[in-house]
Structures are given as structure tokens and as C-alpha cells.
mmCIF file of C-alpha atoms in Angstrom:
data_model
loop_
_atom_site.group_PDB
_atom_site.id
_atom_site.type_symbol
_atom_site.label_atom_id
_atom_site.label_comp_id
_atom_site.label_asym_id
_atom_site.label_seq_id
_atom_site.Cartn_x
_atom_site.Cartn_y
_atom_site.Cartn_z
ATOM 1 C CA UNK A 12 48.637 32.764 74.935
ATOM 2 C CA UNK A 13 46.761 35.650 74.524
ATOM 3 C CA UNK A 14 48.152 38.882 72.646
ATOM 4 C CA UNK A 15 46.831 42.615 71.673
ATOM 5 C CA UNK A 16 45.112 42.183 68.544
ATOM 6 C CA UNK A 17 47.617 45.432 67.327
ATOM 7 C CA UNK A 18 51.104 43.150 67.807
ATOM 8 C CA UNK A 19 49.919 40.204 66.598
ATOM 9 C CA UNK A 20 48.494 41.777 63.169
ATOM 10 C CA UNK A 21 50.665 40.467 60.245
ATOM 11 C CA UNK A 22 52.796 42.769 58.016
ATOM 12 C CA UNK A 23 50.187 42.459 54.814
ATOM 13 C CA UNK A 24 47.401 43.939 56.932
ATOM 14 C CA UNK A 25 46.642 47.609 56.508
ATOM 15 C CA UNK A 26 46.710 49.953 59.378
ATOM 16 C CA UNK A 27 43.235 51.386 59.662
ATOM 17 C CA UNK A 28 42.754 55.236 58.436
ATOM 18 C CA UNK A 29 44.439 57.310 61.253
ATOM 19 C CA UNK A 30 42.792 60.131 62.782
ATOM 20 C CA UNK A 31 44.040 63.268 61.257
ATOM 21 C CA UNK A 32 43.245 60.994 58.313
ATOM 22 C CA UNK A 33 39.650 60.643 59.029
ATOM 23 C CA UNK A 34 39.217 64.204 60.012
ATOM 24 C CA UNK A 35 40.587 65.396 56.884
ATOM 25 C CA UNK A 36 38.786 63.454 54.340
ATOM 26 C CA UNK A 37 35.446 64.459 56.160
ATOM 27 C CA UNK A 38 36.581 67.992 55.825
ATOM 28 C CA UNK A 39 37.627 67.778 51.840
ATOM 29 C CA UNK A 40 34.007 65.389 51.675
ATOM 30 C CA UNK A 41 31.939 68.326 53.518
ATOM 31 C CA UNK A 42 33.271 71.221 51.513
ATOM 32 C CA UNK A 43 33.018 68.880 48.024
ATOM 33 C CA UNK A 44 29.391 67.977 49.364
ATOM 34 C CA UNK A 45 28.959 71.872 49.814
ATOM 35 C CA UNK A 46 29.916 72.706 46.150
ATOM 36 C CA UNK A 47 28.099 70.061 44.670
ATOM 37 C CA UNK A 48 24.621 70.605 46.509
ATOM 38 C CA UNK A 49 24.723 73.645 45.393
ATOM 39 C CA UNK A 50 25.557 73.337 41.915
ATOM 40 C CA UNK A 51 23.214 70.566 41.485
ATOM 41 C CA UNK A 52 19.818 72.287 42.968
ATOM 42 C CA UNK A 53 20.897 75.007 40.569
ATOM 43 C CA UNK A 54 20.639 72.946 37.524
ATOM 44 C CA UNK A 55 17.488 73.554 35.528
ATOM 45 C CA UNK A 56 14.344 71.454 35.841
ATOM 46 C CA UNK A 57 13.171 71.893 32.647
ATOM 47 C CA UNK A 58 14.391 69.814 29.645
ATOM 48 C CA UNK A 59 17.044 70.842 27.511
ATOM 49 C CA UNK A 60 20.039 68.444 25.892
ATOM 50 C CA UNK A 61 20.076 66.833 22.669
ATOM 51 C CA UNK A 62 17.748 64.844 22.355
ATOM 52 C CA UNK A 63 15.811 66.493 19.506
ATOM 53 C CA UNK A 64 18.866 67.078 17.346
ATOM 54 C CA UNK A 65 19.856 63.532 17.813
ATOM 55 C CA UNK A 66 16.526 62.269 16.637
ATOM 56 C CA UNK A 67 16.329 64.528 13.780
ATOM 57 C CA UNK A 68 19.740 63.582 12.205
ATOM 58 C CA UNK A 69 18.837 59.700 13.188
ATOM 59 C CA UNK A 70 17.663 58.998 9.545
ATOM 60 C CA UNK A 71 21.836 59.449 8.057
ATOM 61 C CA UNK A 72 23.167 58.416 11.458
ATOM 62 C CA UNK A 73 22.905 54.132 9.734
ATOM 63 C CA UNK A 74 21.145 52.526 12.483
ATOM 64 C CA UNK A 75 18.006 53.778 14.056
ATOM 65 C CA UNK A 76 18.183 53.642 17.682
ATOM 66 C CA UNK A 77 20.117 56.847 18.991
ATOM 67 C CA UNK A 78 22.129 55.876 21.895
ATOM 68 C CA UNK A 79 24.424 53.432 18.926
ATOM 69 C CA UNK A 80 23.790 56.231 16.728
ATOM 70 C CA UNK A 81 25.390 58.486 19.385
ATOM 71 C CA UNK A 82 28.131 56.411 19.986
ATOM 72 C CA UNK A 83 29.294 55.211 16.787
ATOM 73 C CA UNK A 84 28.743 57.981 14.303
ATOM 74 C CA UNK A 85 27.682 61.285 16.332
ATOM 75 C CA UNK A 86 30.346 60.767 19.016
ATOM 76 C CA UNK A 87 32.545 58.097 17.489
ATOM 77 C CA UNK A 88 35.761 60.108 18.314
ATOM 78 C CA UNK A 89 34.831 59.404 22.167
ATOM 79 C CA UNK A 90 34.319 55.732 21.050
ATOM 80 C CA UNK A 91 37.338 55.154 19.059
ATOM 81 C CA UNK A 92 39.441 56.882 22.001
ATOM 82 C CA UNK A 93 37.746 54.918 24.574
ATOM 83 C CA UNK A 94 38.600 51.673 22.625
ATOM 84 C CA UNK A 95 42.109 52.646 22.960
ATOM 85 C CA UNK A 96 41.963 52.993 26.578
ATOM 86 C CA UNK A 97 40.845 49.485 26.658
ATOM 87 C CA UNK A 98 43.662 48.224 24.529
ATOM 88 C CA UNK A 99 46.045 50.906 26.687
ATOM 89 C CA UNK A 100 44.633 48.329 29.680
ATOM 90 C CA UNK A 101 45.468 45.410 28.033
ATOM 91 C CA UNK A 102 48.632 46.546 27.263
ATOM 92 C CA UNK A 103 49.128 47.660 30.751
ATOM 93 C CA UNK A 104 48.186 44.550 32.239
ATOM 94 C CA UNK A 105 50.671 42.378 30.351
ATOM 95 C CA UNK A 106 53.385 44.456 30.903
ATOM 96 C CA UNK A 107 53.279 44.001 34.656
ATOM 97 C CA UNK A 108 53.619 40.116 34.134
ATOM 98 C CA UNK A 109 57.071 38.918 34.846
ATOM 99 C CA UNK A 110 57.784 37.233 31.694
ATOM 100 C CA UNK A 111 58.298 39.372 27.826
ATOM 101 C CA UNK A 112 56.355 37.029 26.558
ATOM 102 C CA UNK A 113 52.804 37.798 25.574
ATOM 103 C CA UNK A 114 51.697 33.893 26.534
ATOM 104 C CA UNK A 115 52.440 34.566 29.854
ATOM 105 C CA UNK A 116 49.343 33.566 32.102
ATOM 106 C CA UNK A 117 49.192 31.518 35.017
ATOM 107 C CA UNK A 118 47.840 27.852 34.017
ATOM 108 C CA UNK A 119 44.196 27.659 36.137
ATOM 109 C CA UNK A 120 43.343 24.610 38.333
ATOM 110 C CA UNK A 121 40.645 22.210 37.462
ATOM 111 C CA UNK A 122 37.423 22.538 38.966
ATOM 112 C CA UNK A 123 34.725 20.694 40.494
ATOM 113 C CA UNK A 124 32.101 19.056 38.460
ATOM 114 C CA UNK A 125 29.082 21.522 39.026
ATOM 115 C CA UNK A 126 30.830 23.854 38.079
ATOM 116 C CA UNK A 127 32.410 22.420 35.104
ATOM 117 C CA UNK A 128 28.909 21.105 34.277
ATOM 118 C CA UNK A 129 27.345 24.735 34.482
ATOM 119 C CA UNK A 130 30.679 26.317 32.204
ATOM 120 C CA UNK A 131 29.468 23.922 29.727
ATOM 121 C CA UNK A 132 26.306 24.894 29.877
ATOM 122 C CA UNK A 133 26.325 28.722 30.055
ATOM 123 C CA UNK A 134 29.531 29.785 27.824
ATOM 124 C CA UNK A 135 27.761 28.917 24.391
ATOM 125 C CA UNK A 136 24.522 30.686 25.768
ATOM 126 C CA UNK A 137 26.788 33.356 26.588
ATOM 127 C CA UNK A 138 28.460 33.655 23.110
ATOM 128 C CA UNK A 139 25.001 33.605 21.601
ATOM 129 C CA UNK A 140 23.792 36.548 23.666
ATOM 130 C CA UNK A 141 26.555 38.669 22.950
ATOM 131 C CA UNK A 142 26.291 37.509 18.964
ATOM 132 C CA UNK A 143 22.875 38.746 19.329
ATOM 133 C CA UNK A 144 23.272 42.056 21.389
ATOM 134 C CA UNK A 145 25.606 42.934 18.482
ATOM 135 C CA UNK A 146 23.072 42.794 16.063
ATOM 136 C CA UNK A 147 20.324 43.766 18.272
ATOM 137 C CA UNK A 148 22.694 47.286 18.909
ATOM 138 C CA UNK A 149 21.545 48.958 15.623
ATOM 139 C CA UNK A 150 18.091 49.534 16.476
ATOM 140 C CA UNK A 151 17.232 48.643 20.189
ATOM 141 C CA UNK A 152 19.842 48.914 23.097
ATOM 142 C CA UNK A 153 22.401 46.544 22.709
ATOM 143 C CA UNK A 154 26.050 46.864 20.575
ATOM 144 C CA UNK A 155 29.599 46.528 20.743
ATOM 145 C CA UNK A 156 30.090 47.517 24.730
ATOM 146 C CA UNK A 157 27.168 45.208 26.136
ATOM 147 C CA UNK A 158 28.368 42.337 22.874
ATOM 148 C CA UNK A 159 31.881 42.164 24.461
ATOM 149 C CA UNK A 160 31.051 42.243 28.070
ATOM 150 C CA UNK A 161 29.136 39.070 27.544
ATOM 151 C CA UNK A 162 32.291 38.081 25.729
ATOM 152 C CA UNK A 163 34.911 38.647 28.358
ATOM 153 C CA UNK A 164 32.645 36.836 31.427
ATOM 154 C CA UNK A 165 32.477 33.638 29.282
ATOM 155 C CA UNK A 166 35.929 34.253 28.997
ATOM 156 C CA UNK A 167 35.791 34.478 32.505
ATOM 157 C CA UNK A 168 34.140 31.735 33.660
ATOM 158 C CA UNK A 169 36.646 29.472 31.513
ATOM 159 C CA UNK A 170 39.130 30.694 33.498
ATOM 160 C CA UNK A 171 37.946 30.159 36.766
ATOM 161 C CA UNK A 172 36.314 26.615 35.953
ATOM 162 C CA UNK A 173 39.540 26.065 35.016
ATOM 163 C CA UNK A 174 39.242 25.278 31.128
ATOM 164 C CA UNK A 175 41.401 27.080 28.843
ATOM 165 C CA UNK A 176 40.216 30.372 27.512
ATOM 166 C CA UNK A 177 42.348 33.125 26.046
ATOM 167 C CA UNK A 178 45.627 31.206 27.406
ATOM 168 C CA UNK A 179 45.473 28.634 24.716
ATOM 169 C CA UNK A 180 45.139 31.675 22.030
ATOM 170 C CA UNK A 181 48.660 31.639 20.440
ATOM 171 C CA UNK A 182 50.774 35.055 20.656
ATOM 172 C CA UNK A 183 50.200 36.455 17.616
ATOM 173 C CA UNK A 184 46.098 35.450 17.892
ATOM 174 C CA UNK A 185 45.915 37.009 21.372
ATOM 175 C CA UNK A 186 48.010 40.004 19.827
ATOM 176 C CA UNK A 187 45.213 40.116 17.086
ATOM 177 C CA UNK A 188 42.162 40.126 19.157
ATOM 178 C CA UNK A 189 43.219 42.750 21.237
ATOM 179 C CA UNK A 190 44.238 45.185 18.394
ATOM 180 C CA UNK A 191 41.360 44.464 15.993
ATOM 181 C CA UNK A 192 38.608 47.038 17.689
ATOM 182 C CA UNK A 193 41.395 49.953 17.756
ATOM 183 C CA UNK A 194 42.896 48.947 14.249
ATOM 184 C CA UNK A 195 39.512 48.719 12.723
ATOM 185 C CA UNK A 196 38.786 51.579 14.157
ATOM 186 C CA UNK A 197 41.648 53.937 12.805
ATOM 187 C CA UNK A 198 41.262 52.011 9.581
ATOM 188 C CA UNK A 199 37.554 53.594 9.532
ATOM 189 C CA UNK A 200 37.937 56.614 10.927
ATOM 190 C CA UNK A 201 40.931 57.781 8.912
ATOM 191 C CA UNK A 202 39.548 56.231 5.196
ATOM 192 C CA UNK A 203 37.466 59.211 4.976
ATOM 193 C CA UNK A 204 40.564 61.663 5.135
ATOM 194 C CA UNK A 205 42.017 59.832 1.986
ATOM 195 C CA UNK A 206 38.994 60.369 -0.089
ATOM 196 C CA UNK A 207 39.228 63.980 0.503
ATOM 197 C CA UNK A 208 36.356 64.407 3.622
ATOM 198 C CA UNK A 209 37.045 64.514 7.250
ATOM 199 C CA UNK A 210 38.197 62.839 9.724
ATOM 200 C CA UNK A 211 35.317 60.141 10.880
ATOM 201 C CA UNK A 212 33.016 61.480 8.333
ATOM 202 C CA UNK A 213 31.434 58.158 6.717
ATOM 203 C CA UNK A 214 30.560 58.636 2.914
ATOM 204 C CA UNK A 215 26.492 59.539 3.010
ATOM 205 C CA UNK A 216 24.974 56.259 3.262
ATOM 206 C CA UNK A 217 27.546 54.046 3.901
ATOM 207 C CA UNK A 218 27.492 54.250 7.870
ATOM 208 C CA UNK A 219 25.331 51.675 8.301
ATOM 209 C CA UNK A 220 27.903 49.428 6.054
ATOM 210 C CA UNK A 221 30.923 50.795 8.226
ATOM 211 C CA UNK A 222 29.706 50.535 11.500
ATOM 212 C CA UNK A 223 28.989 46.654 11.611
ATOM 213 C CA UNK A 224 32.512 45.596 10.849
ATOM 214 C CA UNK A 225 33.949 48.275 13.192
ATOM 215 C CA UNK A 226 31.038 46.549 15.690
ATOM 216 C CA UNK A 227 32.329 43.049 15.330
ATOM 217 C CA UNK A 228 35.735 44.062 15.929
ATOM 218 C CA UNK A 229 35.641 45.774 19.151
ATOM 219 C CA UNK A 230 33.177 43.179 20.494
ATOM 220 C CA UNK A 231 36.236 40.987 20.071
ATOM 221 C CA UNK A 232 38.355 43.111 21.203
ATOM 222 C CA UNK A 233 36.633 44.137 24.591
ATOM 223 C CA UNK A 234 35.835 40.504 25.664
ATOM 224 C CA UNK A 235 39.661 39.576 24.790
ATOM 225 C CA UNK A 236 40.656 42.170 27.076
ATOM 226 C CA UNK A 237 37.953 42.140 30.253
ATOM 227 C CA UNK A 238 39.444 38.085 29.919
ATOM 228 C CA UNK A 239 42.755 39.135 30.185
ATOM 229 C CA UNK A 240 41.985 42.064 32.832
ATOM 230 C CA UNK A 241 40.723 38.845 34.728
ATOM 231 C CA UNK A 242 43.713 36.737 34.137
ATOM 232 C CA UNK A 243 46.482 39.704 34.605
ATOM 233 C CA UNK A 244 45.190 40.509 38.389
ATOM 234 C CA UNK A 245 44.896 36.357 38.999
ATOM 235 C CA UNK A 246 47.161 35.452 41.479
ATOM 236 C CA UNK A 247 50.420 33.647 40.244
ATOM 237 C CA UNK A 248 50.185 29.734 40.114
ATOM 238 C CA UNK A 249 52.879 27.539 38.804
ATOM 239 C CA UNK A 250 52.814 27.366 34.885
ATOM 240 C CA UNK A 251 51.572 24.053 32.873
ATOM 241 C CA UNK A 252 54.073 24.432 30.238
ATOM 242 C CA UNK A 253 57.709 25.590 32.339
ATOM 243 C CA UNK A 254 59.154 27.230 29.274
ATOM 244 C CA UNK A 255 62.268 27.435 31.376
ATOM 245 C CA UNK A 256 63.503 26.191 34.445
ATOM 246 C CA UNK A 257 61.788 27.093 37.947
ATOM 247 C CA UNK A 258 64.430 30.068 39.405
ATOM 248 C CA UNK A 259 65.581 29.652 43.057
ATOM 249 C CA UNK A 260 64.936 33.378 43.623
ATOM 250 C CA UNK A 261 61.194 33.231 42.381
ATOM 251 C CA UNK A 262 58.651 34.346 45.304
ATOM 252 C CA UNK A 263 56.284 31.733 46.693
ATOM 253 C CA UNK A 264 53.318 31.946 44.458
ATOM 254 C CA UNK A 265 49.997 33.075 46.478
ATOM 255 C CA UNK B 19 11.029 67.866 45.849
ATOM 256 C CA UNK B 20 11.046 66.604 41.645
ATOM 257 C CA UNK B 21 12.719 63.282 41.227
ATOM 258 C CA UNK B 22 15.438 64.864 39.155
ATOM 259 C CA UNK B 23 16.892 66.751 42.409
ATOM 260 C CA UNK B 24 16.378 63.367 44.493
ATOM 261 C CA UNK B 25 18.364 61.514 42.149
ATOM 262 C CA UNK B 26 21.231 64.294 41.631
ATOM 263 C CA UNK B 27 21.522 64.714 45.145
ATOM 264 C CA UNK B 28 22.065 60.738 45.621
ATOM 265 C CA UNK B 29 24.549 60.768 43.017
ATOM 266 C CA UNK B 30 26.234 64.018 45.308
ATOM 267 C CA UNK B 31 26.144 61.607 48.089
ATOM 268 C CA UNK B 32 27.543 58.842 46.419
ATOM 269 C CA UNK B 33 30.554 61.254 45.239
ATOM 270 C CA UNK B 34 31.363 62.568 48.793
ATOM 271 C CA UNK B 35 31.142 58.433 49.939
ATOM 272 C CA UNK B 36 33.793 57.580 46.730
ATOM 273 C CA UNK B 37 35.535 60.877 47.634
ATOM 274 C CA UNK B 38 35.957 59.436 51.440
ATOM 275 C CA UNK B 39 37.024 56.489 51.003
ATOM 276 C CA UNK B 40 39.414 57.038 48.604
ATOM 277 C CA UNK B 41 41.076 59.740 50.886
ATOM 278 C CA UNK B 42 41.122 58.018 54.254
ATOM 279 C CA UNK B 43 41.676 54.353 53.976
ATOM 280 C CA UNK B 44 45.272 53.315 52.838
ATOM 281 C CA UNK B 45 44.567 49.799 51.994
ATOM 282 C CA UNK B 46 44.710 49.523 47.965
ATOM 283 C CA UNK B 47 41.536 47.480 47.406
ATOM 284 C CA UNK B 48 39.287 50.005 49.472
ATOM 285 C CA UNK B 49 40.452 52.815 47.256
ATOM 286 C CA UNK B 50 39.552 50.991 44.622
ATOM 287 C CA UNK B 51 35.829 50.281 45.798
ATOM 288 C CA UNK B 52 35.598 53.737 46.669
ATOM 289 C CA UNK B 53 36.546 55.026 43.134
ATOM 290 C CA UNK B 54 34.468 52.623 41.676
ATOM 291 C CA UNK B 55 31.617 53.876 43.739
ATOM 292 C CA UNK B 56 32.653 57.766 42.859
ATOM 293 C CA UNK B 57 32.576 56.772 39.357
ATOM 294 C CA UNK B 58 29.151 55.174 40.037
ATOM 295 C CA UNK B 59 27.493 58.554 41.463
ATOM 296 C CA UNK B 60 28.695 60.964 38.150
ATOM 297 C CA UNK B 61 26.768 58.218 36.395
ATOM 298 C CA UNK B 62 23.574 58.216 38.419
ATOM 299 C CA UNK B 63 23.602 61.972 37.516
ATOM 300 C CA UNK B 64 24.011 61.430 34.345
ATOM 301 C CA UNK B 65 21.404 59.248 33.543
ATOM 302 C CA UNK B 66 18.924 61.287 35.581
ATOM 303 C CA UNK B 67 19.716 64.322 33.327
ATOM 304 C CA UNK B 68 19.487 62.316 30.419
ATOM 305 C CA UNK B 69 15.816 61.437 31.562
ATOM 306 C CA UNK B 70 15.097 64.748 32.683
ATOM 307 C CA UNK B 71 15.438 66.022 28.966
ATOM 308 C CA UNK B 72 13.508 63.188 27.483
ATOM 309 C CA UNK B 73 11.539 64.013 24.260
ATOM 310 C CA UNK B 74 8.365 62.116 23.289
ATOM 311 C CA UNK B 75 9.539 59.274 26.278
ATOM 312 C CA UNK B 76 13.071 59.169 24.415
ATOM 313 C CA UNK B 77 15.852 59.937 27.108
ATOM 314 C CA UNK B 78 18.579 61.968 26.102
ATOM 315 C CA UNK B 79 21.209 59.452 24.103
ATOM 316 C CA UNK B 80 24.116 61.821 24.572
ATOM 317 C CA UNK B 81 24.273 61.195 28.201
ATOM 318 C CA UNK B 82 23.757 57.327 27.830
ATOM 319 C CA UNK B 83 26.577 57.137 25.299
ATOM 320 C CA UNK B 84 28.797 58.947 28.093
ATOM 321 C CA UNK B 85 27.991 56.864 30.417
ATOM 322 C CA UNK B 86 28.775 53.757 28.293
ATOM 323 C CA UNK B 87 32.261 54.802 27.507
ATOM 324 C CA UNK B 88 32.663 55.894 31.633
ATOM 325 C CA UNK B 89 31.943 52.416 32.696
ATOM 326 C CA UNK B 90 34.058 50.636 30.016
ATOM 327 C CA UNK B 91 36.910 53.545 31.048
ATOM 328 C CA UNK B 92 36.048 52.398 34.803
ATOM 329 C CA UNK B 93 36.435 48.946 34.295
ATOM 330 C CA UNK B 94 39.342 49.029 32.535
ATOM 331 C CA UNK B 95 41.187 51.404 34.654
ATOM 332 C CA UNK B 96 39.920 48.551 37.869
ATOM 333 C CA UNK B 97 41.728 45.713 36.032
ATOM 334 C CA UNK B 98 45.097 47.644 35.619
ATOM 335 C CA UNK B 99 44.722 48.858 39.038
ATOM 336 C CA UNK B 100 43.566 45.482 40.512
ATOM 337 C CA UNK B 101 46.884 43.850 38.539
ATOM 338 C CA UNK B 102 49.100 47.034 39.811
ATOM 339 C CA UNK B 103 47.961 46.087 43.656
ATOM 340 C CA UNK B 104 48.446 42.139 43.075
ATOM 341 C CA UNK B 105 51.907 43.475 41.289
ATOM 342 C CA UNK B 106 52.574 45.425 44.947
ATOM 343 C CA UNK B 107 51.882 42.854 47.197
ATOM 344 C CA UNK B 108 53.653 40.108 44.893
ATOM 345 C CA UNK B 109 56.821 42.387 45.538
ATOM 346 C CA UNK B 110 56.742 43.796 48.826
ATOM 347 C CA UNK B 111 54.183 42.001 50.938
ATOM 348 C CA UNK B 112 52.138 45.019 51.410
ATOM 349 C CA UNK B 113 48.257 45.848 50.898
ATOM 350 C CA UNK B 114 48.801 49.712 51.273
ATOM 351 C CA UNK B 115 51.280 52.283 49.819
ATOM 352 C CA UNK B 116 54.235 53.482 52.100
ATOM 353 C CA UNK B 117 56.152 56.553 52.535
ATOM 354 C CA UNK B 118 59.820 56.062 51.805
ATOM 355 C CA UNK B 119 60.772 58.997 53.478
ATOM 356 C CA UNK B 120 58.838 58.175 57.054
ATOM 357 C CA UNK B 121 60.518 54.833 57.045
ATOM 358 C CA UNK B 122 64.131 55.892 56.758
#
């Protein structure tokens, strides 16, 4: 029998944007599209910026190609504060899981054997590449950021294929991985103020020595978190391990 | 027309799009998308200032490094958002945010 597509939409769809809705967005868009325009025809053509500064102070930044030098010694305030929002994530993420425990993931299902076949194949390629970008980072583009991204899809692709990935880590080893970036971080960035200089000011000519360990760690630190970004928003499937006993009131898992 | 003010005023466009869509639809994912794509455009511009001031064929790093720490900030702030909407639906059904007050 034939119904109105409107009555017989279920309660998890969305009503489409109404259309005082519509008409006020385009409003706020036009006037924000006004503003903009004009502020961005009005910026200069000509070069300016930092770029000259940057590669004159390269030589005592510790690695030689500028955007890492940038990052990790220029600007490594806006690093060290953007590794925390990372962990702040993580943190995040876990604490809207239902259980208080930090081993609290959903147990993946088993795949099919292409895929399982290509997981095999690709996740120790992909730990290589980020190993590599890592080192690669102090003097071409590469580093931390790019290091752990590579980290967190193997982690990834474990999870969807099935395999266990960051959900066999132990509490106290996930716990660890995800703290190691910021903790390294504060460790290196607050030595300095000990030994009488500033904060984040590496002793002349040992940046280089600082920033690799500092590297490593936040490598491991973003791909344990992109992982866990992946397995936090997963939906909820019925646990391998029931560390207690199934609730009547729990929800139908997705 | 220099290439600098084409690409700024694609990143503009891709702001007012973000800006858009994260105003007018109410289901959760599509605000998502739409910040991810406003987030997106203040990158394009800055990359395209940071080759506008290029030196010797060497693009401006500051710019770069900002734009690093934006997209690890963007992708982080995705996964908490993507778990807050699977947290939403997981308790009330719902793909979209509603007003208390209209539904007494």
C-alpha cells in the first residue's frame, strides 16, 4: 500500500533544512562571502612572510628542511599544544564509551580473505613508510604528523579486517602510547627552564638531539590515537571477552 | 587575474559552502562534512599565501606548519565529534539535535 514518502520516514531520519533555515544561512553565507572577498582582493600581491628569517636561522634550528624546523623548534609551542589536543581527543573519545575501563572497545568481526590477504600485505609496508617519513622529516617533508598518520590507518585497517590492533594493547600500554608524545613533550620543553633558560629553548646544538626522541614519541602517539578515534566512533558490537554479564537494559547494538 | 587571488577566492568559496552547510542542515554528519570542508578552504588560503611569499622557490614554512597542526586539530576534533553523534543516536535514536523546549 502506497504512503507519502513524509509519514512513512522513520524517526532516525533528519528532517531536511526548513525554509527560514535555508534563507538564513544564505543570508549569513552572502554577507560572510561579502567580507571575505573583500578582505582577500585586498591582501598584497607581493611577497612578504617569513620565509627569509626562517631560512636564515635554519643552520641552529637541528634539522635542515624548514617546515620541521618550523614546527618543532621555531613554533614548537603550537606543536606541543596541538599534541595535547590530540591526546584531549583521545581522552574524549574513551570517555564517551560506556564502560570505566580503558579496554573498552568493541571486539571486530572477521573478514573475508582478500581482504585479510591485502592487511597482511600492506600493514608492514605501512609501518615501514611511516618509520621512514620519521626520519625522512629532518631534511625533506616528512615527520612526526605524516609518521603517525601512516601509523593510525594500519591501525585502521586491522580493525576493520578484523585482526586485533590497539584492542589487544593492555590498559596501562594503551595508556602509555597515548601519553608518550605529550609527556615527552613537556619533559622537553620544560628541561630547559631547570637549567636556568626558557621555556622550549633547546641548549645551542642540542636540537637536533632533542627533537628525534620527541619525534618518535608523538608518531606513536598520533597513530595510537587516529586508531582509537576509529574504534571510539565504531558502532557497538557484542564484546569477545564479556567481562561481566550481558544487562537486560543494554540497547540493541547497531 | 594572478593565481594568488584565484586561489584565495576558492578558498572564500569553500568557506561560505562549509559556512552553509553547517548552518542549514540539522542532520549531525552533514555538519560535520561541512566543517570539514570550512576547515579545508582556510587551508587552501593558506598554502596559497605561503607560495605567494616564496623565496628562491622555497614556500613560506610558517604557513605549512599551520596548516599541519589545523588538519591534525581537524581530524581530531572529527573523531570526537563522529563518537559524540554515534554516542547521540546510541541514546536517543536521533541523527539531528532537538529543541527541548519546542517539544514540550
Amino acid at each position: 500500500m502506497d504512503r507519502p514518502a513524509a509519514t512513512s520516514a522513520r524517526q532516525t531520519d533528519s528532517p531536511g533544512p526548513s525554509a527560514t533555515a535555508r534563507v538564513l544561512a544564505a543570508v549569513l553565507t552572502l554577507a560572510v562571502a561579502a567580507i571575505l572577498v573583500g578582505a582577500v582582493l585586498d591582501l598584497p600581491d607581493r611577497p612578504a612572510g617569513l620565509t627569509s628569517q626562517v631560512l636564515n636561522h635554519l643552520g641552529e634550528s637541528g634539522v635542515t628542511q624548514p617546515v620541521t624546523a618550523v614546527l618543532l623548534n621555531f613554533r614548537g609551542y603550537d606543536t606541543w599544544l596541538e599534541v595535547a589536543v590530540v591526546l584531549l581527543a583521545a581522552l574524549a573519545v574513551l570517555a564517551l564509551q560506556r564502560s570505566d575501563d580503558l579496554v573498552c572497545l568493541p571486539a571486530p568481526s572477521l573478514a573475508e580473505p582478500v581482504l585479510a590477504w591485502l592487511v597482511r600485505l600492506l600493514v608492514p609496508v605501512l609501518v615501514l613508510a611511516a618509520g621512514y617519513l620519521l626520519w625522512l622529516g629532518t631534511h625533506a617533508p616528512g615527520g612526526a604528523f605524516q609518521a603517525g598518520a601512516l601509523l593510525g590507518a594500519a591501525g585502521v585497517l586491522l580493525l576493520i579486517a578484523g585482526r586485533r590492533s590497539i584492542d589487544a594493547l593492555g590498559g596501562w600500554r594503551l595508556r602509555l602510547l597515548l601519553l608518550a608524545g605529550f609527556a615527552l613533550f613537556l619533559l622537553v620543553a620544560t628541561g630547559p627552564l631547570l637549567a636556568g633558560l626558557n621555556l622550549l629553548e633547546y641548549p645551542s646544538g642540542w636540537a637536533g638531539t632533542l627533537i628525534v626522541p620527541v619525534e618518535l614519541a608523538v608518531m606513536l602517539s598520533i597513530g595510537a590515537t587516529l586508531a582509537l578515534l576509529f574504534a571510539g566512533a565504531h558502532p557497538s558490537r557484542p564484546r569477545v571477552e564479556e567481562r561481566e554479564p550481558p544487562s537486560g537494559g543494554r540497547p540493541e547494538s547497531a | 587575474m594572478t593565481p594568488f587571488q584565484i586561489y584565495s577566492l576558492a578558498s572564500v568559496a569553500l568557506v561560505c559552502l562549509g559556512l552553509y552547510g553547517l548552518v542549514a542542515f540539522p542532520h549531525l554528519l552533514r555538519k560535520l562534512l561541512a566543517l570539514n570542508i570550512l576547515a579545508g578552504g582556510v587551508f587552501l588560503l593558506l598554502v596559497s599565501v605561503a607560495h605567494r611569499n616564496a623565496v628562491d622557490g622555497v614556500p613560506d614554512p610558517v604557513p605549512h606548519a599551520m596548516v599541519l597542526t589545523g588538519i591534525v586539530v581537524a581530524v581530531s576534533t572529527t573523531g570526537f565529534a563522529l563518537a559524540l553523534a554515534r554516542r547521540i543516536h546510541r541514546e536517543r535514536g536521533l541523527t539531528h539535535l532537538v529543541d527541548e523546549e519546542a517539544a514540550e
